[in-house]
Short mmCIF file of C-alpha atoms and ligand atoms in Angstrom, two decimals:
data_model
loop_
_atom_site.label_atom_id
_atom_site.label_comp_id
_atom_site.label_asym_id
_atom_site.label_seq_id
_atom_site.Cartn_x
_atom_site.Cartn_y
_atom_site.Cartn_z
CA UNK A 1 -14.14 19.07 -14.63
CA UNK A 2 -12.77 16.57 -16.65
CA UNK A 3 -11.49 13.52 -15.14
CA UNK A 4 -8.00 12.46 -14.81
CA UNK A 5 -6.90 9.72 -16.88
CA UNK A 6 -4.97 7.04 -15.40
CA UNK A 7 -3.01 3.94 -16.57
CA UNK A 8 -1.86 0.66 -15.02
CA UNK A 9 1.11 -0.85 -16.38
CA UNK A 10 1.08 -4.58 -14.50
CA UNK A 11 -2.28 -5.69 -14.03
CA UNK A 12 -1.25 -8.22 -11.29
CA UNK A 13 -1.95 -8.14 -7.49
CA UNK A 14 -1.55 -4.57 -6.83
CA UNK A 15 -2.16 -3.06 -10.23
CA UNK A 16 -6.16 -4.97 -10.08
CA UNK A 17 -6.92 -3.87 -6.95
CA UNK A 18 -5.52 0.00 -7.97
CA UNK A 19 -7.73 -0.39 -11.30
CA UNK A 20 -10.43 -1.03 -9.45
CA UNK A 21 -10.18 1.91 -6.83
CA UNK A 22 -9.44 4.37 -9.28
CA UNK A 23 -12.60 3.46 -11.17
CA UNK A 24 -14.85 4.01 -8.14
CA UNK A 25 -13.23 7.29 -7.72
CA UNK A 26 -15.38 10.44 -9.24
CA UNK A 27 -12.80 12.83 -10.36
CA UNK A 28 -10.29 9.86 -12.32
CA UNK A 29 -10.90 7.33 -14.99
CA UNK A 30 -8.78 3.94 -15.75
CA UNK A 31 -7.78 4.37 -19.58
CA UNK A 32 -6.05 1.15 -19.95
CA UNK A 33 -4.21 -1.93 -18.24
CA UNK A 34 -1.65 -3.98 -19.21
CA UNK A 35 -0.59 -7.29 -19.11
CA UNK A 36 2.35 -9.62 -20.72
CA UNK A 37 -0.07 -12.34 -21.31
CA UNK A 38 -3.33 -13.51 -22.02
CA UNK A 39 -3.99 -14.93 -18.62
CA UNK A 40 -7.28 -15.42 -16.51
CA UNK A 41 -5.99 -11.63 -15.12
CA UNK A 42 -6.41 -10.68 -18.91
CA UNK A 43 -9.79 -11.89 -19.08
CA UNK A 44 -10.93 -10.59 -15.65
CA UNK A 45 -9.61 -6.89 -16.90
CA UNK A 46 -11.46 -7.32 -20.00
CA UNK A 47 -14.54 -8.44 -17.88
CA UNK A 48 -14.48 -5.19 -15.36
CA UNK A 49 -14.06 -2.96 -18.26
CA UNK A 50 -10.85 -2.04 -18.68
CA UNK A 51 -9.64 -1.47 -22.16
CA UNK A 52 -6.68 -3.86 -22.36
CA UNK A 53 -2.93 -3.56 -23.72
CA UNK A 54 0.12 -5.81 -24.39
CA UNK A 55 3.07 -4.67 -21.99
CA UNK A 56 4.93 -4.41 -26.20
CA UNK A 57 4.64 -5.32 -29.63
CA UNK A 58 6.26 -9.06 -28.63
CA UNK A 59 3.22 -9.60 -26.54
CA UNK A 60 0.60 -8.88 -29.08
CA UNK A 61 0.92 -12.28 -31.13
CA UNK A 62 0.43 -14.35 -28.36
CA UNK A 63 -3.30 -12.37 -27.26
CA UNK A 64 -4.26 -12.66 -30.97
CA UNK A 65 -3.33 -16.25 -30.93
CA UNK A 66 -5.76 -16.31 -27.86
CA UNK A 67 -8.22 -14.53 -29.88
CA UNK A 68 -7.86 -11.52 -27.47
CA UNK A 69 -7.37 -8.40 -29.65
CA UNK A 70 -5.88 -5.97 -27.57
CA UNK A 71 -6.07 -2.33 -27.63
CA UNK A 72 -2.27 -1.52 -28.41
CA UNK A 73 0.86 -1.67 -26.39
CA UNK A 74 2.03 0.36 -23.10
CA UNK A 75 3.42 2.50 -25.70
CA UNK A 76 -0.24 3.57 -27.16
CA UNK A 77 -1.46 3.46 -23.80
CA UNK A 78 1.03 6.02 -22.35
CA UNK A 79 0.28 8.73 -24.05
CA UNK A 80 -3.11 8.74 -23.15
CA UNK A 81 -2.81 9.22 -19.64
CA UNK A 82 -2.26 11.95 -17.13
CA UNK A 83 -0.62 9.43 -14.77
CA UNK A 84 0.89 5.53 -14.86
CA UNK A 85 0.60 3.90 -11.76
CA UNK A 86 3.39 1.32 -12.05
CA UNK A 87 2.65 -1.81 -10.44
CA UNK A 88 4.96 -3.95 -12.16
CA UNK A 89 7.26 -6.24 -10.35
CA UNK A 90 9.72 -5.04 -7.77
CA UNK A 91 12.53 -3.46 -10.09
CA UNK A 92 10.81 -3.67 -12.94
CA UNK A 93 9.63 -0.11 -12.95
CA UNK A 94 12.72 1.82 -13.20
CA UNK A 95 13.39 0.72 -16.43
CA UNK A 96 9.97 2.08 -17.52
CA UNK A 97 10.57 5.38 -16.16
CA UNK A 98 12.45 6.85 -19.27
CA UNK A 99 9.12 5.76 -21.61
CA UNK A 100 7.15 7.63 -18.94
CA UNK A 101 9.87 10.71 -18.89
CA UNK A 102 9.64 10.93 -23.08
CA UNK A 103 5.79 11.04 -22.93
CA UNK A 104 5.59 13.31 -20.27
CA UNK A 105 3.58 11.44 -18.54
CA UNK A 106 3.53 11.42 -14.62
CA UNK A 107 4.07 8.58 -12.84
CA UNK A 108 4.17 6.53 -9.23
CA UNK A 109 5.81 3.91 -8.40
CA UNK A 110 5.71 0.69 -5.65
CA UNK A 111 7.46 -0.16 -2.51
CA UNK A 112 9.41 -2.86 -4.59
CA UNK A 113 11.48 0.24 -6.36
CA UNK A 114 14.28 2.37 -4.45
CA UNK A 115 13.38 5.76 -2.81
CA UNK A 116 15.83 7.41 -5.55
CA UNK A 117 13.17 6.32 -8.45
CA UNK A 118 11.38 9.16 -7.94
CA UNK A 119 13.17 10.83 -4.63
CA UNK A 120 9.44 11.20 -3.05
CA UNK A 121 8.26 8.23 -1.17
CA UNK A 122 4.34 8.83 -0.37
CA UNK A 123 1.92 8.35 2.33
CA UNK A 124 -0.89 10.35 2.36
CA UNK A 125 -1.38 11.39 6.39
CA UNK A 126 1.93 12.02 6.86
CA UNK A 127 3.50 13.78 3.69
CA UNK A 128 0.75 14.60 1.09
CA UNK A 129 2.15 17.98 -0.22
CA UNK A 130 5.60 16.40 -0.83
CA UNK A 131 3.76 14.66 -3.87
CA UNK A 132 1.81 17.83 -4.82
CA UNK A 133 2.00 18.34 -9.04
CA UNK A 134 5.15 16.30 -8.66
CA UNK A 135 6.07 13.94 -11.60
CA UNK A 136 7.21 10.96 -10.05
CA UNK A 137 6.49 9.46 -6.96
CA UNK A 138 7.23 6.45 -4.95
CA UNK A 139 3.84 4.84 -2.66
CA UNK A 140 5.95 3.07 0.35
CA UNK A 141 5.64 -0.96 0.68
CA UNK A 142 3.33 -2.60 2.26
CA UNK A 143 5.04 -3.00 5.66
CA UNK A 144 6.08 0.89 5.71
CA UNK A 145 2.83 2.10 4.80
CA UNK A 146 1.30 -0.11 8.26
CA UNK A 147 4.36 1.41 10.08
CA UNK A 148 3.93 5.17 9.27
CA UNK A 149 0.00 4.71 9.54
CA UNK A 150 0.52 4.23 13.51
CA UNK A 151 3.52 5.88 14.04
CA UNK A 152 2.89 9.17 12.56
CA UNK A 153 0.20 10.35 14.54
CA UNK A 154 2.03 9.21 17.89
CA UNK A 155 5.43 11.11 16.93
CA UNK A 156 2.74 14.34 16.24
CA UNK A 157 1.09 14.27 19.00
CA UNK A 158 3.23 12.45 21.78
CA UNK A 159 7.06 12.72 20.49
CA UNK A 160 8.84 9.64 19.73
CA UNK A 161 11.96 9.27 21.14
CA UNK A 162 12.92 5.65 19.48
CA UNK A 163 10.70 2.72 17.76
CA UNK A 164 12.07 -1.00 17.63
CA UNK A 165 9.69 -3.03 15.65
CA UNK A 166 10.02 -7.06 14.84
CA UNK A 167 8.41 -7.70 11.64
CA UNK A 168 6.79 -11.00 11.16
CA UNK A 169 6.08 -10.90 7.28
CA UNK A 170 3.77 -13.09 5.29
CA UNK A 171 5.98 -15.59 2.59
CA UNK A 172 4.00 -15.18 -0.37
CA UNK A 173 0.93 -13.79 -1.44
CA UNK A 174 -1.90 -16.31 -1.61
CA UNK A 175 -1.97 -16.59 -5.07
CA UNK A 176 1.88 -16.94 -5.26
CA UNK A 177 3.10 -20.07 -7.26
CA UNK A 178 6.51 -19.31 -5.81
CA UNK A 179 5.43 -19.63 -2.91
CA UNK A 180 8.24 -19.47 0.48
CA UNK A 181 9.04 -23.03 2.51
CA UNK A 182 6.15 -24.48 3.90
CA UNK A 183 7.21 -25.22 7.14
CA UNK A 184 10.28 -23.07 8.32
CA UNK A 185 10.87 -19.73 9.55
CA UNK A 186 13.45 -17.29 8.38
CA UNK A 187 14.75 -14.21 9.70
CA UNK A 188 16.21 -11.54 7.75
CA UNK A 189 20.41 -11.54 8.49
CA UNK A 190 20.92 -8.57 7.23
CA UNK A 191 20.66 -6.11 10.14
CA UNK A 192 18.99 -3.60 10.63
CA UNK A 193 16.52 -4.34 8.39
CA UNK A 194 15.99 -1.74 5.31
CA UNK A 195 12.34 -1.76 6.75
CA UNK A 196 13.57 1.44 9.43
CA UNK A 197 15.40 3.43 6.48
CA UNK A 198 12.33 3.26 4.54
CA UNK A 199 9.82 4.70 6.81
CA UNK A 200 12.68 7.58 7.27
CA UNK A 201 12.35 8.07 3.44
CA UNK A 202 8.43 9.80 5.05
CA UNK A 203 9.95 10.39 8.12
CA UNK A 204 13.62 11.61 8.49
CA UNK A 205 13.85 12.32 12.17
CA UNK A 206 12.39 9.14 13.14
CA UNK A 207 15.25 6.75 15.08
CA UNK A 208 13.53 3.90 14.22
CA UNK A 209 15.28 0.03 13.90
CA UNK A 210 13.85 -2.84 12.79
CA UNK A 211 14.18 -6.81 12.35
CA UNK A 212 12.12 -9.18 10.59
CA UNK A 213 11.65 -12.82 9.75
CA UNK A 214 10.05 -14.75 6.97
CA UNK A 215 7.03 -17.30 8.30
CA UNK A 216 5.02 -19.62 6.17
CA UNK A 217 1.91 -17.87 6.14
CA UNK A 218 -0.27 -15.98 3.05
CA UNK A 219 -2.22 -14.03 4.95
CA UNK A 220 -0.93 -10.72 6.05
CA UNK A 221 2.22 -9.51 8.42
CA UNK A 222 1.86 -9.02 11.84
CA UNK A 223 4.55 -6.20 13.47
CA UNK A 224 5.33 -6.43 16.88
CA UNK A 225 6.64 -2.52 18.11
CA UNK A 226 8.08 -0.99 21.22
CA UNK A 227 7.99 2.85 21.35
CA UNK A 228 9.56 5.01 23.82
CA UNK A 229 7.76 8.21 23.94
CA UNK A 230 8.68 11.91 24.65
CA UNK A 231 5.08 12.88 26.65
CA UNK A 232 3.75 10.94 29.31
CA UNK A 233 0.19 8.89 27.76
CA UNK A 234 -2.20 6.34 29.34
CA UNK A 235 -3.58 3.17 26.94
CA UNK A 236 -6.74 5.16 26.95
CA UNK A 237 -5.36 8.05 24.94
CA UNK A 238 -3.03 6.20 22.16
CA UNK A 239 -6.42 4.24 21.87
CA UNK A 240 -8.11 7.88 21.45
CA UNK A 241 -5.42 8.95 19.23
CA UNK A 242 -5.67 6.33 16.72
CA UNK A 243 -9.56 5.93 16.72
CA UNK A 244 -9.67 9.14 15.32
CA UNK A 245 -7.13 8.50 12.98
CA UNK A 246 -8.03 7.65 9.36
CA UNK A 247 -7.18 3.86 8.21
CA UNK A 248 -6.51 2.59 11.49
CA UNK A 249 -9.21 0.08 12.69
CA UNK A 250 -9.71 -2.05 15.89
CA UNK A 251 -9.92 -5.47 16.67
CA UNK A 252 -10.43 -7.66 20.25
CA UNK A 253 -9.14 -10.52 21.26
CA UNK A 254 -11.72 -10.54 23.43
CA UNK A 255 -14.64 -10.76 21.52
CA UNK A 256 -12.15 -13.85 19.30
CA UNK A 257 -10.24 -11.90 16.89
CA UNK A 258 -6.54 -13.44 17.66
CA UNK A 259 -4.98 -13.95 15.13
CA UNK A 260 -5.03 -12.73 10.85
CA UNK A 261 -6.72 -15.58 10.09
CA UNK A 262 -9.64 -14.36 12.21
CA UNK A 263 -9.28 -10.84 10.76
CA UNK A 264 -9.12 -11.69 7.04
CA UNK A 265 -12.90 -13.45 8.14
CA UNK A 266 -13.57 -10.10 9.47
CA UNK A 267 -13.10 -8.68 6.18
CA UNK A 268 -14.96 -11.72 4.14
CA UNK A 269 -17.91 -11.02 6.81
CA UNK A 270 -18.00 -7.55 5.65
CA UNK A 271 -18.10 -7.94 2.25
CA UNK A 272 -15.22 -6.16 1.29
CA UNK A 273 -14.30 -6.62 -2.08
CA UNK A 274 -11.36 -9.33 -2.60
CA UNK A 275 -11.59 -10.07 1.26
CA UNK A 276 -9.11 -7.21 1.67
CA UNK A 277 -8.66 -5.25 4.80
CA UNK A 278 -7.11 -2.22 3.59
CA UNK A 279 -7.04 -0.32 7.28
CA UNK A 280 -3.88 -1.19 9.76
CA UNK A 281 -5.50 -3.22 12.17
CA UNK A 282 -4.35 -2.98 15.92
CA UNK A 283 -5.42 -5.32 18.63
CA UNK A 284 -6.89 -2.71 20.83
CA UNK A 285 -6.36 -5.22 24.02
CA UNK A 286 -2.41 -5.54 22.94
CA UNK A 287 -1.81 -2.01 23.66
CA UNK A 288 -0.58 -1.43 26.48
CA UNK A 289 1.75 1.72 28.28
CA UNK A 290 4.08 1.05 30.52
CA UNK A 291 6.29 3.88 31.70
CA UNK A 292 7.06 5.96 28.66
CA UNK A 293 7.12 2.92 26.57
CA UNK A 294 4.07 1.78 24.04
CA UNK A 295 3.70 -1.90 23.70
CA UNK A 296 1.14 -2.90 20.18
CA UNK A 297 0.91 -5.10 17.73
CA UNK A 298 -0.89 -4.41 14.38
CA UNK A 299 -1.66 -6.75 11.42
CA UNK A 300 -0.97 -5.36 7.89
CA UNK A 301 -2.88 -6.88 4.98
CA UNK A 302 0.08 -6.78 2.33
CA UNK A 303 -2.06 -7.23 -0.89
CA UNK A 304 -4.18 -4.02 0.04
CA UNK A 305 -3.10 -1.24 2.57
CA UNK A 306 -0.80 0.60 -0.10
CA UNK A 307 -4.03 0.95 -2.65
CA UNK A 308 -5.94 4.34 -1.10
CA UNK A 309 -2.37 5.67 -0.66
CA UNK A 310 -2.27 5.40 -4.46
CA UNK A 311 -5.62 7.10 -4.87
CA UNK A 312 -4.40 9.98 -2.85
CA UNK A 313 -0.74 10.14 -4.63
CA UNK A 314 -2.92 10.75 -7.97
CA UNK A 315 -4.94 13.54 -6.23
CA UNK A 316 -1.78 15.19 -4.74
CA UNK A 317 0.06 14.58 -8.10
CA UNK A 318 -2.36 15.99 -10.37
CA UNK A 319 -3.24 18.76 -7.89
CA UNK A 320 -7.09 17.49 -7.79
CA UNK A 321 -7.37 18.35 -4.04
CA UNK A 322 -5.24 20.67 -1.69
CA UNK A 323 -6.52 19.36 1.72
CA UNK A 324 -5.03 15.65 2.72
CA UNK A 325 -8.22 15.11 4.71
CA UNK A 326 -10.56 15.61 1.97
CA UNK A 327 -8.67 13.46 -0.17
CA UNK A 328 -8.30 10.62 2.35
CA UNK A 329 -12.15 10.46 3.20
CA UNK A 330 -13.20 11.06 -0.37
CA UNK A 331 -10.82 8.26 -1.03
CA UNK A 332 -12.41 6.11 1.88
CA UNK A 333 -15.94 6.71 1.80
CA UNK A 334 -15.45 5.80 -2.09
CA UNK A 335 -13.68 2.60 -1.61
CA UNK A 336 -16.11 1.45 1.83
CA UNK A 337 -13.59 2.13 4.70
CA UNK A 338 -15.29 3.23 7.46
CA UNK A 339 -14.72 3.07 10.77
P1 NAD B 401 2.62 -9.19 -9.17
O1 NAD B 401 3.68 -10.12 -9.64
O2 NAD B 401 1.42 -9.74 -8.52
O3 NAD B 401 2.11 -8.28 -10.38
C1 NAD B 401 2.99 -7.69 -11.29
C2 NAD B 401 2.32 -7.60 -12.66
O4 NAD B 401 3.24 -7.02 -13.58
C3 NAD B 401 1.90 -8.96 -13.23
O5 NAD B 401 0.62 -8.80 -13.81
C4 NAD B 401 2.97 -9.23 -14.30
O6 NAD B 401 2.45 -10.01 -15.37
C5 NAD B 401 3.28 -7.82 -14.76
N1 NAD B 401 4.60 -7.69 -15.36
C6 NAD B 401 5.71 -8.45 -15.16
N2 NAD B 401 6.73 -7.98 -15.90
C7 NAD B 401 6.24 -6.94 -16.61
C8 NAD B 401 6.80 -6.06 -17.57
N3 NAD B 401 8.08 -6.14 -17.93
N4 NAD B 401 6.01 -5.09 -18.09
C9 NAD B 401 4.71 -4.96 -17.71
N5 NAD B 401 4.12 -5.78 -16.82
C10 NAD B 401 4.89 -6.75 -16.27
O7 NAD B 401 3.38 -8.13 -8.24
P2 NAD B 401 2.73 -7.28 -7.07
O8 NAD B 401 2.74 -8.09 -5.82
O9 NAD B 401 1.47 -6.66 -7.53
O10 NAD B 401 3.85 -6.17 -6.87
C11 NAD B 401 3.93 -5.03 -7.69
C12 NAD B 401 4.70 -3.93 -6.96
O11 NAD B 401 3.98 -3.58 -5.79
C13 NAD B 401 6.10 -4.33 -6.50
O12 NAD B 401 6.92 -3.19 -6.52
C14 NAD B 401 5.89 -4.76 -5.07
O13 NAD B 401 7.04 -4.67 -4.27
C15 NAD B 401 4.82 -3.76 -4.64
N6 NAD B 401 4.00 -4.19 -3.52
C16 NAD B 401 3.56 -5.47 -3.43
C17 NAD B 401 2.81 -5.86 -2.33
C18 NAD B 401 2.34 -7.28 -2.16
O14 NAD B 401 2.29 -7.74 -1.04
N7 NAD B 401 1.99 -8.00 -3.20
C19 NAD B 401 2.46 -4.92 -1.36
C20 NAD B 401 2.86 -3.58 -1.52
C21 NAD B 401 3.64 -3.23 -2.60
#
C-alpha cells in the first residue's frame, strides 16, 4: 500500500521532532519541511533527509545566498502531500489554512491555534474516530494532552465528578532565546485558566477548573490535580488503571526521581532520542486516595508528549487504521515507548 505523504510546514521544535516520527513510521513518508531561513535547523533537515523548502518565494534568495538550494516553496510542497502537519508558531497556522483548503490538502494543527481552526481537537485514547478521514484537525497543547492522558481513563472507568488542577508550566523551551524572567514566578490572572476549556474541547462533560503559574524553569511542567471521583478506588487500583494505560509511565521518589530534572536524566539514560520523555510521567508514590478524592502529580515534557498524538491524527485522518489501539502501539513500539 502506498505510503501516505506528509508535510511539515515549521521545521522548529515540534515540527523536527514530528519529521522525525513520521519517518520511522511504516505506512507514511515525510515529503518535505520547511523553514523561513537557512538556519542550523535548515542544515540539520537537510542532514536527516528531508527534502527542504522556503516557507515562500521571499525566502528563497536568502538560502541561495547561503548556497542552500532549496526544493521550492510551501506552495510546491503542498500539493504533494496527503497531509500538512502545521507546526508553525502559535497563530500562525490559521492563516495557512486557506492554502491548505485550495490544494485540498488535509491538515492538523497545534495546541497554539483555537479549537474553531479545525472544530476537532485530537487525542488519540480518548477521541480517535472524531478525527477519522476528517480534513482538519487540531492535536491539543502540550499541557492538555498530559491532562486528558490521566484523566480519561479515570472518568471511564471510575466517574469523575470534578478535577481542580494547578499548573506549574515551564517558561521557555530550552532552546528559547526569549526566554521568561530568570528568577520570578508568575501566575496566570486570568481565571480560570483556558487550560480546563481546552481539555473540554476532548472532553465536554468534564467539570474541570484550572490555575497556573509561570516558573523559571526549561525543563517540563509539573501539574498538581485533585479529583473527586464518582466510584469508591484504593491507590492500588488508579495505579492499576494507569499502568495499563498507554503513554503513562512511572517514576519513584523513592528510588531518587524527585523532581524533572531527575526525570529528563531518566530519559538521557535511556537513550531516547533528543532526551525527550514523550509518556506523562506520574510519581507513583504521590498518588494517593483519600475519601473519594485522588491526590497526583504528573510531569509533562512540553517539547514532546503532543508528537505520537500527531502520528495517530495522520492514521485516523487518512483512515490508515480503524482500531485506536493498533494505532497507538504501532505508533509506540515505532517511536521506542515502552513501558
Ligand atoms: P517554534 O518557534 O519552535 O517552531 C516554529 C517553526 O515555524 C520555526 O521553525 C519557525 O522558523 C517557523 N515559522 C515561523 N513563522 C513561519 C511562517 N510564517 N511560515 C512557516 N514557518 C514559520 O514553535 P513550537 O514550539 O514548535 O510551536 C509550534 C506549535 O506547536 C505552536 O502552535 C505551539 O503552541 C505548539 N506546541 C508547542 C509546544 C512547546 O512546548 N514547544 C508544545 C505543544 C504544542
Amino acid at each position: 500500500m502506498a505510503k501516505v505523504r506528509v508535510g511539515v510546514n515549521g521545521y522548529g521544535t515540534i515540527g523536527k521532532r514530528a519529521a522525525s516520527a513520521i519517518q520511522k513510521m511504516d505506512d507514511m513518508e515525510v515529503v518535505g519541511v520547511t523553514k523561513t531561513k537557512p538556519s542550523y535547523e535548515a542544515r540539520l533537515a537537510m542532514k536527516e533527509g528531508f527534502p527542504l523548502f522556503a516557507a515562500s518565494a521571499e525566502h528563497v534568495a536568502e538560502f541561495d545566498k547561503d548556497g542552500i538550494k532549496v526544493a521550492g516553496t510551501l506552495a510546491d510542497m503542498v500539493p504533494k502531500c496527503d497531509v500538512i502537519v502545521d507546526t508553525t508558531p502559535g497563530g500562525v497556522g490559521e492563516e495557512y489554512k486557506p492554502m491548505y483548503e485550495k490544494a485540498g490538502v488535509k491538515a492538523i494543527f497545534m495546541g497554539g491555534e483555537e479549537h474553531g481552526v479545525a472544530g476537532i481537537s485530537f487525542n488519540a485514547l480518548a477521541n480517535y474516530h472524531e478525527a477519522w478521514g476528517a480534513d482538519f484537525v487540531r492535536v491539543v497543547s502540550c499541557n492538555t494532552t498530559g491532562l486528558v492522558r490521566t484523566l480519561f481513563p479515570i472518568d471511564r472507568v471510575f466517574g469523575i465528578d470534578r478535577v481542580f488542577a494547578a499548573l506549574i508550566r515551564r517558561g521557555a523551551d530550552p532552546a528559547d532565546k526569549k526566554g521568561f524572567t530568570l528568577n520570578a514566578i508568575e501566575p496566570a490572572l486570568k481565571l480560570p485558566t483556558h487550560h480546563g476549556p481546552d481539555v473540554q474541547t476532548i472532553m465536554p462533560w468534564l467539570p474541570i477548573r484550572t490555575m497556573a503559574v509561570v516558573t523559571p524553569t526549561t525543563m517540563m511542567h509539573v501539574h498538581c490535580i485533585t479529583c473527586d471521583l464518582k466510584k469508591k478506588a484504593t491507590d492500588a487500583e488508579i495505579l492499576a488503571l494507569w499502568e495499563s494505560t498507554p503513554r503513562i509511565r512511572f517514576v519513584s521518589g523513592k528510588h531518587g526521581i524527585k523532581s524533572s530534572a531527575q526525570i529528563m536524566e531518566l530519559a538521557r539514560d535511556l537513550g531516547r532520542p533528543r532526551g525527550d520523555f514523550m509518556e506523562i510521567v506520574i510519581w507513583q508514590d504521590g498518588v494517593k486516595m483519600e475519601g473519594n478524592t485522588l491526590y497526583y502529580y504528573q510531569a509533562v515534557h512540553q517539547e514532546s508528549d503532543v508528537i505520537p498524538e500527531i502520528v495517530d491524527c495522520v492514521r485516523s485522518m487518512t483512515k490508515l487504521e480503524n482500531d485506536p489501539m493498533k494505532s497507538i502501539q504501532k505508533t509506540d513500539k515505532a517511536l521506542g515507548i515502552t513501558k
